[in-house]
Short mmCIF file of C-alpha atoms in Angstrom, two decimals:
data_model
loop_
_atom_site.label_atom_id
_atom_site.label_comp_id
_atom_site.label_asym_id
_atom_site.label_seq_id
_atom_site.Cartn_x
_atom_site.Cartn_y
_atom_site.Cartn_z
CA UNK A 1 5.97 197.40 127.73
CA UNK A 2 5.08 198.96 124.74
CA UNK A 3 3.99 202.75 125.57
CA UNK A 4 0.52 203.87 124.63
CA UNK A 5 0.99 206.17 120.68
CA UNK A 6 4.42 205.40 120.78
CA UNK A 7 6.06 203.14 117.38
CA UNK A 8 6.62 199.49 118.62
CA UNK A 9 8.80 199.08 115.04
CA UNK A 10 11.34 202.10 116.67
CA UNK A 11 14.15 200.63 118.25
CA UNK A 12 13.98 197.44 115.17
CA UNK A 13 14.40 200.53 113.15
CA UNK A 14 17.28 202.22 114.82
CA UNK A 15 19.26 198.82 114.76
CA UNK A 16 18.84 197.33 111.72
CA UNK A 17 19.22 200.78 109.96
CA UNK A 18 23.03 200.96 109.88
CA UNK A 19 22.70 197.78 108.49
CA UNK A 20 20.74 198.09 105.86
CA UNK A 21 22.32 201.14 104.31
CA UNK A 22 25.47 198.56 104.85
CA UNK A 23 23.68 196.66 102.28
CA UNK A 24 22.58 199.56 99.89
CA UNK A 25 26.43 200.92 100.06
CA UNK A 26 27.44 197.15 98.79
CA UNK A 27 25.86 197.46 95.38
CA UNK A 28 26.10 201.67 95.10
CA UNK A 29 29.29 202.56 92.47
CA UNK A 30 32.82 202.82 93.54
CA UNK A 31 32.34 205.88 93.61
CA UNK A 32 34.77 207.57 96.90
CA UNK A 33 32.56 210.72 97.75
CA UNK A 34 29.28 209.17 97.11
CA UNK A 35 29.56 206.10 99.21
CA UNK A 36 30.34 209.28 102.38
CA UNK A 37 27.63 211.10 101.26
CA UNK A 38 25.83 208.30 101.78
CA UNK A 39 26.93 207.09 105.12
CA UNK A 40 26.85 210.55 106.61
CA UNK A 41 23.18 210.95 105.83
CA UNK A 42 22.32 206.79 107.11
CA UNK A 43 23.58 207.98 110.43
CA UNK A 44 22.58 211.21 110.16
CA UNK A 45 18.93 209.44 109.48
CA UNK A 46 19.81 206.82 112.64
CA UNK A 47 20.76 209.70 115.31
CA UNK A 48 17.33 211.66 114.30
CA UNK A 49 15.12 208.08 114.29
CA UNK A 50 16.99 207.38 117.98
CA UNK A 51 15.67 210.86 119.22
CA UNK A 52 12.34 209.82 119.42
CA UNK A 53 14.38 207.64 122.10
CA UNK A 54 14.79 210.10 124.48
CA UNK A 55 11.45 212.23 123.74
CA UNK A 56 9.41 209.88 124.64
CA UNK A 57 10.45 208.10 126.81
CA UNK A 58 8.41 208.21 130.08
CA UNK A 59 10.53 208.94 132.69
CA UNK A 60 8.81 208.05 135.03
CA UNK A 61 8.62 203.41 134.87
CA UNK A 62 11.89 202.14 135.59
CA UNK A 63 10.12 199.31 132.87
CA UNK A 64 11.71 198.27 129.42
CA UNK A 65 9.95 201.09 127.31
CA UNK A 66 9.25 200.56 123.23
CA UNK A 67 9.86 197.07 123.62
CA UNK A 68 8.90 194.12 120.71
CA UNK A 69 8.95 190.59 122.00
CA UNK A 70 7.91 188.29 119.56
CA UNK A 71 9.51 183.94 118.69
CA UNK A 72 12.14 184.38 116.76
CA UNK A 73 13.47 180.12 116.92
CA UNK A 74 10.39 177.33 118.08
CA UNK A 75 13.34 175.23 119.85
CA UNK A 76 16.24 176.38 121.62
CA UNK A 77 13.10 178.88 122.21
CA UNK A 78 15.10 182.07 121.28
CA UNK A 79 12.51 185.56 121.37
CA UNK A 80 13.14 188.91 119.17
CA UNK A 81 13.25 190.70 122.44
CA UNK A 82 14.15 194.61 122.33
CA UNK A 83 13.33 196.94 124.80
CA UNK A 84 15.83 199.48 126.35
CA UNK A 85 15.41 201.28 129.66
CA UNK A 86 17.02 203.90 131.44
CA UNK A 87 20.46 203.29 130.88
CA UNK A 88 19.95 201.38 127.43
CA UNK A 89 18.76 204.41 126.15
CA UNK A 90 21.37 206.46 126.50
CA UNK A 91 24.51 204.83 125.04
CA UNK A 92 22.30 204.40 121.92
CA UNK A 93 21.46 207.47 121.93
CA UNK A 94 25.53 207.87 122.13
CA UNK A 95 25.82 205.65 119.94
CA UNK A 96 24.39 207.53 117.11
CA UNK A 97 25.57 210.21 117.96
CA UNK A 98 28.93 209.45 117.48
CA UNK A 99 28.73 207.61 114.26
CA UNK A 100 28.40 210.65 112.37
CA UNK A 101 31.17 212.61 113.86
CA UNK A 102 33.56 209.59 113.38
CA UNK A 103 31.95 209.86 109.45
CA UNK A 104 32.87 213.03 108.81
CA UNK A 105 36.65 212.71 110.42
CA UNK A 106 37.02 209.92 108.35
CA UNK A 107 36.68 212.29 105.13
CA UNK A 108 39.92 213.06 104.10
CA UNK A 109 41.86 210.42 106.19
CA UNK A 110 40.71 207.47 104.59
CA UNK A 111 41.73 207.37 100.52
CA UNK A 112 41.56 202.89 100.43
CA UNK A 113 38.78 200.67 100.25
CA UNK A 114 36.80 203.93 100.98
CA UNK A 115 33.80 201.23 100.43
CA UNK A 116 34.45 198.85 102.25
CA UNK A 117 35.42 201.24 104.91
CA UNK A 118 32.45 202.84 105.53
CA UNK A 119 30.07 199.55 105.58
CA UNK A 120 32.66 198.43 108.33
CA UNK A 121 31.64 201.77 109.81
CA UNK A 122 27.91 201.23 109.81
CA UNK A 123 28.16 196.97 111.25
CA UNK A 124 29.72 197.46 113.64
CA UNK A 125 26.73 200.46 114.62
CA UNK A 126 24.12 197.59 114.35
CA UNK A 127 26.58 195.74 116.26
CA UNK A 128 26.16 198.22 119.31
CA UNK A 129 23.04 198.79 118.90
CA UNK A 130 22.09 195.73 118.85
CA UNK A 131 24.15 194.91 122.57
CA UNK A 132 21.94 197.19 124.19
CA UNK A 133 18.91 196.67 124.03
CA UNK A 134 19.33 192.84 123.10
CA UNK A 135 16.80 191.90 125.67
CA UNK A 136 16.92 188.21 124.71
CA UNK A 137 21.02 186.43 125.82
CA UNK A 138 21.15 184.71 122.62
CA UNK A 139 20.11 187.76 120.90
CA UNK A 140 22.83 189.84 122.90
CA UNK A 141 25.46 187.72 122.92
CA UNK A 142 24.78 188.00 118.61
CA UNK A 143 25.40 191.25 119.10
CA UNK A 144 28.28 190.65 120.80
CA UNK A 145 30.58 188.96 118.97
CA UNK A 146 28.51 190.30 116.01
CA UNK A 147 31.22 193.55 116.60
CA UNK A 148 34.06 192.58 117.80
CA UNK A 149 34.38 191.48 114.51
CA UNK A 150 33.49 194.92 112.12
CA UNK A 151 36.43 196.64 114.56
CA UNK A 152 38.99 193.99 114.10
CA UNK A 153 38.45 194.42 110.68
CA UNK A 154 38.75 198.60 110.76
CA UNK A 155 41.60 198.18 112.55
CA UNK A 156 43.49 195.51 110.74
CA UNK A 157 42.69 197.10 107.13
CA UNK A 158 42.98 200.92 108.37
CA UNK A 159 45.74 201.46 111.41
CA UNK A 160 48.61 202.25 111.67
CA UNK A 161 52.29 200.08 111.72
CA UNK A 162 51.25 197.54 113.72
CA UNK A 163 47.15 197.22 113.03
CA UNK A 164 47.66 193.12 112.24
CA UNK A 165 49.04 192.54 115.91
CA UNK A 166 46.66 195.24 118.32
CA UNK A 167 43.52 193.67 116.02
CA UNK A 168 44.43 190.27 116.47
CA UNK A 169 45.11 190.58 119.84
CA UNK A 170 41.86 192.68 120.14
CA UNK A 171 39.92 190.10 118.76
CA UNK A 172 41.36 186.76 121.24
CA UNK A 173 41.46 189.14 123.87
CA UNK A 174 37.54 190.15 123.84
CA UNK A 175 36.48 186.64 122.37
CA UNK A 176 38.53 184.18 124.33
CA UNK A 177 36.89 185.45 127.74
CA UNK A 178 33.50 185.94 125.73
CA UNK A 179 33.54 181.92 125.74
CA UNK A 180 32.78 182.31 129.83
CA UNK A 181 29.76 184.42 128.64
CA UNK A 182 28.35 181.87 126.85
CA UNK A 183 28.83 178.57 128.74
CA UNK A 184 26.90 180.32 131.77
CA UNK A 185 24.13 181.95 128.98
CA UNK A 186 24.26 178.07 128.19
CA UNK A 187 24.00 176.61 131.24
CA UNK A 188 21.07 179.36 132.58
CA UNK A 189 18.63 178.21 129.45
CA UNK A 190 19.35 174.49 130.33
CA UNK A 191 17.58 174.86 133.92
CA UNK A 192 14.90 177.75 132.93
CA UNK A 193 14.14 176.97 129.32
CA UNK A 194 14.11 180.56 128.01
CA UNK A 195 16.53 182.79 126.52
CA UNK A 196 14.42 185.98 127.54
CA UNK A 197 16.51 187.88 130.09
CA UNK A 198 13.03 189.02 132.50
CA UNK A 199 12.56 185.51 132.59
CA UNK A 200 15.67 184.06 134.08
CA UNK A 201 15.96 187.15 136.00
CA UNK A 202 11.80 185.63 137.48
CA UNK A 203 13.01 182.16 137.75
CA UNK A 204 16.07 183.44 139.96
CA UNK A 205 13.93 185.94 142.12
CA UNK A 206 11.30 182.51 143.13
CA UNK A 207 13.54 180.39 144.27
CA UNK A 208 12.83 178.16 140.59
CA UNK A 209 16.84 177.63 139.16
CA UNK A 210 17.52 174.07 141.01
CA UNK A 211 20.63 173.52 141.95
CA UNK A 212 21.01 178.02 141.19
CA UNK A 213 23.01 178.45 144.92
CA UNK A 214 25.70 175.95 143.85
CA UNK A 215 26.32 177.43 140.37
CA UNK A 216 25.71 181.57 141.35
CA UNK A 217 29.21 182.17 141.71
CA UNK A 218 30.44 180.32 138.54
CA UNK A 219 27.92 181.77 136.57
CA UNK A 220 28.38 185.57 138.37
CA UNK A 221 32.67 184.23 137.30
CA UNK A 222 31.92 183.73 133.78
CA UNK A 223 29.46 187.37 132.53
CA UNK A 224 31.69 188.73 135.49
CA UNK A 225 35.36 187.66 132.71
CA UNK A 226 34.01 188.38 129.43
CA UNK A 227 32.56 191.95 130.62
CA UNK A 228 35.30 193.24 133.23
CA UNK A 229 38.04 192.18 129.86
CA UNK A 230 35.78 194.71 128.44
CA UNK A 231 35.51 197.46 130.09
CA UNK A 232 38.77 196.77 130.21
CA UNK A 233 39.58 196.50 134.05
CA UNK A 234 42.97 196.55 135.55
CA UNK A 235 44.81 194.06 134.93
CA UNK A 236 43.43 192.75 132.42
CA UNK A 237 43.49 196.36 130.65
CA UNK A 238 47.20 195.52 127.90
CA UNK A 239 44.66 195.07 124.88
CA UNK A 240 43.08 198.69 124.92
CA UNK A 241 46.24 200.83 124.30
CA UNK A 242 47.39 198.90 121.89
CA UNK A 243 44.19 198.89 120.34
CA UNK A 244 43.73 202.68 120.05
CA UNK A 245 46.72 203.46 119.14
CA UNK A 246 46.45 201.48 116.19
CA UNK A 247 43.34 201.14 114.95
CA UNK A 248 42.06 204.49 112.86
CA UNK A 249 40.66 207.79 114.39
CA UNK A 250 37.14 206.67 114.66
CA UNK A 251 37.65 203.23 115.67
CA UNK A 252 39.27 204.46 118.60
CA UNK A 253 36.15 206.98 118.90
CA UNK A 254 33.53 204.19 119.48
CA UNK A 255 36.27 201.53 120.29
CA UNK A 256 36.19 204.26 123.26
CA UNK A 257 33.10 205.55 123.35
CA UNK A 258 30.88 203.03 123.23
CA UNK A 259 32.83 199.63 123.18
CA UNK A 260 34.38 200.04 126.23
CA UNK A 261 30.76 200.96 127.68
CA UNK A 262 29.46 197.37 126.64
CA UNK A 263 31.81 195.72 129.06
CA UNK A 264 30.11 198.44 132.18
CA UNK A 265 25.98 197.49 130.67
CA UNK A 266 26.44 194.23 131.24
CA UNK A 267 28.00 194.28 134.49
CA UNK A 268 25.27 196.87 135.09
CA UNK A 269 22.53 194.76 133.31
CA UNK A 270 23.65 190.89 134.71
CA UNK A 271 26.27 191.02 136.56
CA UNK A 272 24.00 192.84 139.29
CA UNK A 273 20.55 192.44 138.01
CA UNK A 274 21.00 188.72 137.31
CA UNK A 275 23.26 187.88 140.37
CA UNK A 276 22.95 190.97 142.61
CA UNK A 277 23.94 188.24 145.61
CA UNK A 278 26.70 187.42 144.23
CA UNK A 279 27.31 190.91 143.36
CA UNK A 280 27.40 192.11 146.84
CA UNK A 281 29.58 189.19 148.40
CA UNK A 282 32.24 190.22 145.37
CA UNK A 283 32.25 193.57 145.84
CA UNK A 284 35.29 194.33 147.60
CA UNK A 285 37.60 193.27 145.43
CA UNK A 286 36.09 194.60 142.18
CA UNK A 287 35.86 197.79 143.94
CA UNK A 288 39.59 196.78 144.76
CA UNK A 289 40.88 196.19 141.27
CA UNK A 290 38.65 198.94 140.39
CA UNK A 291 40.69 201.58 142.47
CA UNK A 292 44.07 200.40 140.78
CA UNK A 293 42.53 200.89 137.48
CA UNK A 294 41.44 204.19 138.12
CA UNK A 295 44.67 205.14 140.06
CA UNK A 296 47.56 202.59 137.19
CA UNK A 297 45.83 204.03 134.60
CA UNK A 298 46.55 207.71 135.57
CA UNK A 299 50.48 207.11 136.43
CA UNK A 300 50.62 205.18 133.28
CA UNK A 301 49.19 207.79 131.06
CA UNK A 302 51.20 210.67 133.25
CA UNK A 303 54.66 208.73 131.55
CA UNK A 304 53.26 207.77 127.95
CA UNK A 305 55.54 209.98 125.37
CA UNK A 306 52.53 208.33 122.79
CA UNK A 307 49.99 211.50 122.62
CA UNK A 308 47.12 208.90 121.73
CA UNK A 309 48.56 206.14 124.27
CA UNK A 310 48.15 208.38 127.07
CA UNK A 311 44.86 209.14 126.19
CA UNK A 312 44.52 205.67 126.04
CA UNK A 313 45.55 204.62 129.67
CA UNK A 314 43.47 207.69 130.71
CA UNK A 315 40.75 205.36 129.97
CA UNK A 316 40.94 202.47 131.74
CA UNK A 317 41.47 205.26 134.83
CA UNK A 318 38.44 207.07 133.80
CA UNK A 319 36.01 203.68 133.14
CA UNK A 320 37.41 202.05 136.55
CA UNK A 321 35.02 204.52 138.03
CA UNK A 322 32.70 203.65 136.52
CA UNK A 323 33.38 199.74 137.44
CA UNK A 324 34.02 200.59 141.24
CA UNK A 325 30.30 203.26 141.20
CA UNK A 326 28.35 200.96 140.33
CA UNK A 327 29.98 197.43 143.23
CA UNK A 328 29.09 201.20 145.90
CA UNK A 329 25.86 199.87 145.76
CA UNK A 330 24.36 203.56 146.98
CA UNK A 331 21.94 205.55 143.82
CA UNK A 332 24.28 208.04 143.37
CA UNK A 333 27.48 205.47 142.79
CA UNK A 334 25.74 203.74 139.93
CA UNK A 335 23.16 207.41 139.20
CA UNK A 336 27.21 208.81 138.51
CA UNK A 337 28.66 204.93 137.50
CA UNK A 338 26.09 205.37 134.24
CA UNK A 339 26.88 208.95 133.28
CA UNK A 340 30.31 208.51 133.14
CA UNK A 341 30.29 206.50 130.87
CA UNK A 342 27.88 208.72 128.86
CA UNK A 343 31.00 211.42 130.14
CA UNK A 344 33.57 209.67 128.89
CA UNK A 345 32.27 208.71 125.47
CA UNK A 346 31.60 211.99 124.97
CA UNK A 347 34.87 213.96 126.20
CA UNK A 348 37.44 211.12 124.98
CA UNK A 349 35.82 210.39 121.93
CA UNK A 350 36.69 214.05 121.69
CA UNK A 351 40.21 213.90 122.35
CA UNK A 352 40.93 210.96 119.81
CA UNK A 353 39.00 212.62 117.40
CA UNK A 354 41.49 215.20 117.77
CA UNK A 355 44.60 213.46 118.05
CA UNK A 356 43.71 211.72 115.10
CA UNK A 357 43.34 215.30 112.97
CA UNK A 358 46.56 216.00 114.54
CA UNK A 359 47.93 212.86 113.31
CA UNK A 360 46.82 213.65 109.39
CA UNK A 361 48.94 216.98 109.02
CA UNK A 362 51.64 215.10 110.93
CA UNK A 363 51.95 211.53 110.67
CA UNK A 364 52.81 211.04 114.79
CA UNK A 365 51.05 211.24 117.76
CA UNK A 366 54.49 211.32 119.67
CA UNK A 367 54.54 214.96 121.87
CA UNK A 368 58.20 215.43 121.69
CA UNK A 369 57.18 216.50 118.23
CA UNK A 370 54.47 219.00 119.15
CA UNK A 371 55.90 222.04 120.89
CA UNK A 372 54.04 225.76 120.77
CA UNK A 373 50.88 224.32 118.26
CA UNK A 374 49.00 227.31 120.24
CA UNK A 375 50.62 230.07 117.76
CA UNK A 376 49.11 228.15 114.85
CA UNK A 377 46.81 226.23 116.16
CA UNK A 378 44.40 228.56 117.94
CA UNK A 379 40.79 227.82 117.45
CA UNK A 380 42.39 223.88 117.66
CA UNK A 381 43.94 224.78 120.51
CA UNK A 382 40.51 226.23 121.94
CA UNK A 383 38.51 222.65 121.69
CA UNK A 384 42.20 220.73 122.91
CA UNK A 385 41.74 222.65 126.58
CA UNK A 386 37.87 222.60 126.55
CA UNK A 387 37.87 218.96 125.99
CA UNK A 388 40.73 218.26 128.59
CA UNK A 389 39.01 220.07 131.46
CA UNK A 390 35.69 218.70 130.43
CA UNK A 391 37.70 214.35 130.45
CA UNK A 392 39.53 216.23 135.19
CA UNK A 393 35.69 216.72 135.83
CA UNK A 394 36.23 220.36 135.60
CA UNK A 395 32.45 221.66 137.33
CA UNK A 396 30.48 222.48 134.93
CA UNK A 397 31.54 219.93 132.75
CA UNK A 398 30.32 216.33 132.05
CA UNK A 399 33.27 214.97 133.78
CA UNK A 400 32.04 216.36 137.51
CA UNK A 401 28.94 215.05 137.52
CA UNK A 402 29.23 211.75 136.96
CA UNK A 403 32.86 211.39 139.12
CA UNK A 404 31.44 213.44 141.26
CA UNK A 405 28.52 211.65 141.79
CA UNK A 406 30.72 208.03 142.11
CA UNK A 407 32.74 209.07 144.54
CA UNK A 408 29.71 210.43 146.77
CA UNK A 409 28.47 206.83 146.57
CA UNK A 410 31.78 205.24 147.33
CA UNK A 411 32.66 207.38 150.11
CA UNK A 412 28.06 206.17 151.54
CA UNK A 413 30.12 202.43 151.19
CA UNK A 414 33.45 202.29 152.53
CA UNK A 415 35.10 205.25 152.75
CA UNK A 416 38.66 204.29 152.10
CA UNK A 417 37.22 203.64 148.19
CA UNK A 418 36.00 207.07 147.76
CA UNK A 419 39.64 208.51 149.32
CA UNK A 420 41.42 206.17 147.63
CA UNK A 421 38.97 207.03 144.09
CA UNK A 422 38.74 211.03 144.46
CA UNK A 423 42.85 210.80 144.31
CA UNK A 424 42.10 208.95 140.27
CA UNK A 425 40.96 212.36 140.40
CA UNK A 426 43.80 214.33 141.03
CA UNK A 427 46.26 212.82 138.76
CA UNK A 428 43.99 213.12 135.51
CA UNK A 429 44.14 217.03 136.20
CA UNK A 430 48.17 216.22 136.81
CA UNK A 431 49.09 214.10 133.53
CA UNK A 432 45.84 215.89 130.95
CA UNK A 433 47.39 219.25 132.20
CA UNK A 434 51.00 218.81 131.47
CA UNK A 435 50.66 217.06 128.75
CA UNK A 436 48.88 220.06 126.91
CA UNK A 437 51.53 222.61 128.57
CA UNK A 438 53.91 220.33 126.74
CA UNK A 439 52.24 220.24 123.08
CA UNK A 440 50.87 223.83 123.13
CA UNK A 441 52.50 225.88 125.29
CA UNK A 442 56.24 227.20 124.46
CA UNK A 443 57.70 227.93 121.10
CA UNK A 444 57.65 225.89 118.73
CA UNK A 445 59.99 223.75 118.62
CA UNK A 446 59.87 221.97 115.16
CA UNK A 447 59.87 224.52 112.47
CA UNK A 448 57.59 222.14 110.83
CA UNK A 449 54.70 222.75 112.66
CA UNK A 450 54.89 226.96 112.56
CA UNK A 451 52.63 225.88 108.96
CA UNK A 452 50.78 223.25 110.42
CA UNK A 453 47.03 223.93 109.15
CA UNK A 454 44.78 225.06 112.02
CA UNK A 455 40.41 223.21 111.41
CA UNK A 456 39.01 223.28 109.08
CA UNK A 457 34.93 223.76 108.68
CA UNK A 458 34.53 220.11 108.49
CA UNK A 459 36.67 219.31 111.44
CA UNK A 460 34.80 222.15 113.15
CA UNK A 461 31.45 219.88 112.87
CA UNK A 462 33.13 217.04 113.66
CA UNK A 463 33.66 218.87 117.29
CA UNK A 464 30.92 221.35 118.08
CA UNK A 465 28.74 218.65 119.34
CA UNK A 466 30.81 216.97 121.48
CA UNK A 467 31.96 219.99 123.25
CA UNK A 468 27.62 221.43 122.81
CA UNK A 469 27.40 217.91 124.56
CA UNK A 470 30.18 218.63 127.20
CA UNK A 471 29.29 221.59 128.69
CA UNK A 472 25.29 220.23 127.76
CA UNK A 473 25.40 217.78 130.36
CA UNK A 474 27.53 219.22 133.38
CA UNK A 475 25.26 222.61 133.46
CA UNK A 476 21.65 220.64 133.04
CA UNK A 477 23.06 217.21 133.80
CA UNK A 478 19.10 216.19 135.44
CA UNK A 479 18.72 215.94 131.29
CA UNK A 480 19.88 212.22 131.72
CA UNK A 481 19.14 211.85 135.01
CA UNK A 482 16.39 211.65 135.72
CA UNK A 483 15.57 208.96 133.30
CA UNK A 484 18.82 206.48 134.37
CA UNK A 485 17.68 207.21 138.58
CA UNK A 486 13.83 204.61 137.91
CA UNK A 487 16.97 202.03 136.41
CA UNK A 488 18.93 202.16 139.59
CA UNK A 489 16.61 202.76 142.20
CA UNK A 490 14.74 199.92 140.56
CA UNK A 491 17.74 197.50 140.48
CA UNK A 492 18.71 198.71 144.11
CA UNK A 493 15.64 197.38 145.22
CA UNK A 494 15.27 194.16 143.57
CA UNK A 495 18.69 193.01 144.34
CA UNK A 496 18.25 193.63 148.85
CA UNK A 497 14.45 192.41 147.64
CA UNK A 498 16.77 189.39 145.90
CA UNK A 499 19.90 189.54 148.97
CA UNK A 500 17.26 188.74 151.15
CA UNK A 501 15.39 185.79 150.05
CA UNK A 502 18.99 184.20 150.14
CA UNK A 503 20.00 184.71 153.40
CA UNK A 504 16.41 183.83 154.94
CA UNK A 505 16.80 180.74 152.82
#
């Protein structure tokens, strides 16, 4: 529905202005300084424009808002249908928030093909936003696949030594998994005659889809495989460390901050939204995989000698909390899952920025190459400690709220889930604080580190918004949860009703 007084084209503008900016940059002269400024101005403008969404969002409504629904292609029946609810709303804002910060941190670190780098980044922003606002499954799948191309190119062209291997592995893993989702989408279209998400959802709820009960387990699995690889959920995570380690800093920030959330968002929106009975039926083994991921990711992170790979494995652990919260089917668990998505985007995005800044100075991620950095780089060490505390879930920081809610929901669903999941919080404190101690405390063990420059103004400008967001999210989480709550309750109510109908049949 379009809320009175709101711009019905706001989602179109937020989604496609980055792509339009990329087209503009194509015709601009190849002057690197001008290209950087244009990319920064466009991304900042999109972020400011996206703030219209939460400011004017009706938090008492659980339905999709800012909708625009127009016939795009007659045969097949494809609609240009966009809309956001209390979950996708914040994922859009997270994307627009991180992109200008990625432009800032890439200001000096990208020297070759600068124009192409920022064009790819803006195209990637459009694809990511498109995933979260699409309410037509064809459009959703288009943006889903479109996000692979710029990210693979950012890794393969601008990454480190093994960048081609990492880019190909990332592309093949996610593309092959997406084929299962495409098959499920095409089956639904063949039976319903529409790609439109609300139309398909209504048809399923009303029992109007022939052969649904035979196909439902396979449809659920088709969507789930695509999303589980993207999360990535154990044991489908092996592409992630390579992609993170080899990606340029901005690529790692967007990969961890937004791209992984496409998988958890898909589980929430489609696995639970379209197939709640199957989601309930499969929840036990999915929760087991999530708990294994939480513990396994933390333990593997603890033994990593590479700073960036440590942060990458921490993502496997943190995203396990999100999957556990979604499949707890409790209000606290699902609200917490969405909040962890947002908190992880902020804190882990900042951690990748910080590791990238260190790499720019020393050109290595090996923890043994550091030690005692708090002496030559006190401001950098302070930012790193602040974000580390946010990542491990210190009370009054963003990591605490989401994990507390997820564990509360997990305890309500099955006490053993909550108990095992809670160990992940302990392990995360162990590997993060031990890493911080080895990198920043003690004597400077390598002479070259004594002259490392501290953060400059541009780097501080990129980190301050993330540090502020981590604190505000921890102190005033109601800003976010007040919009998330109605959507979660609507999903749970609809799931309960449809499950009851299935049992009745």
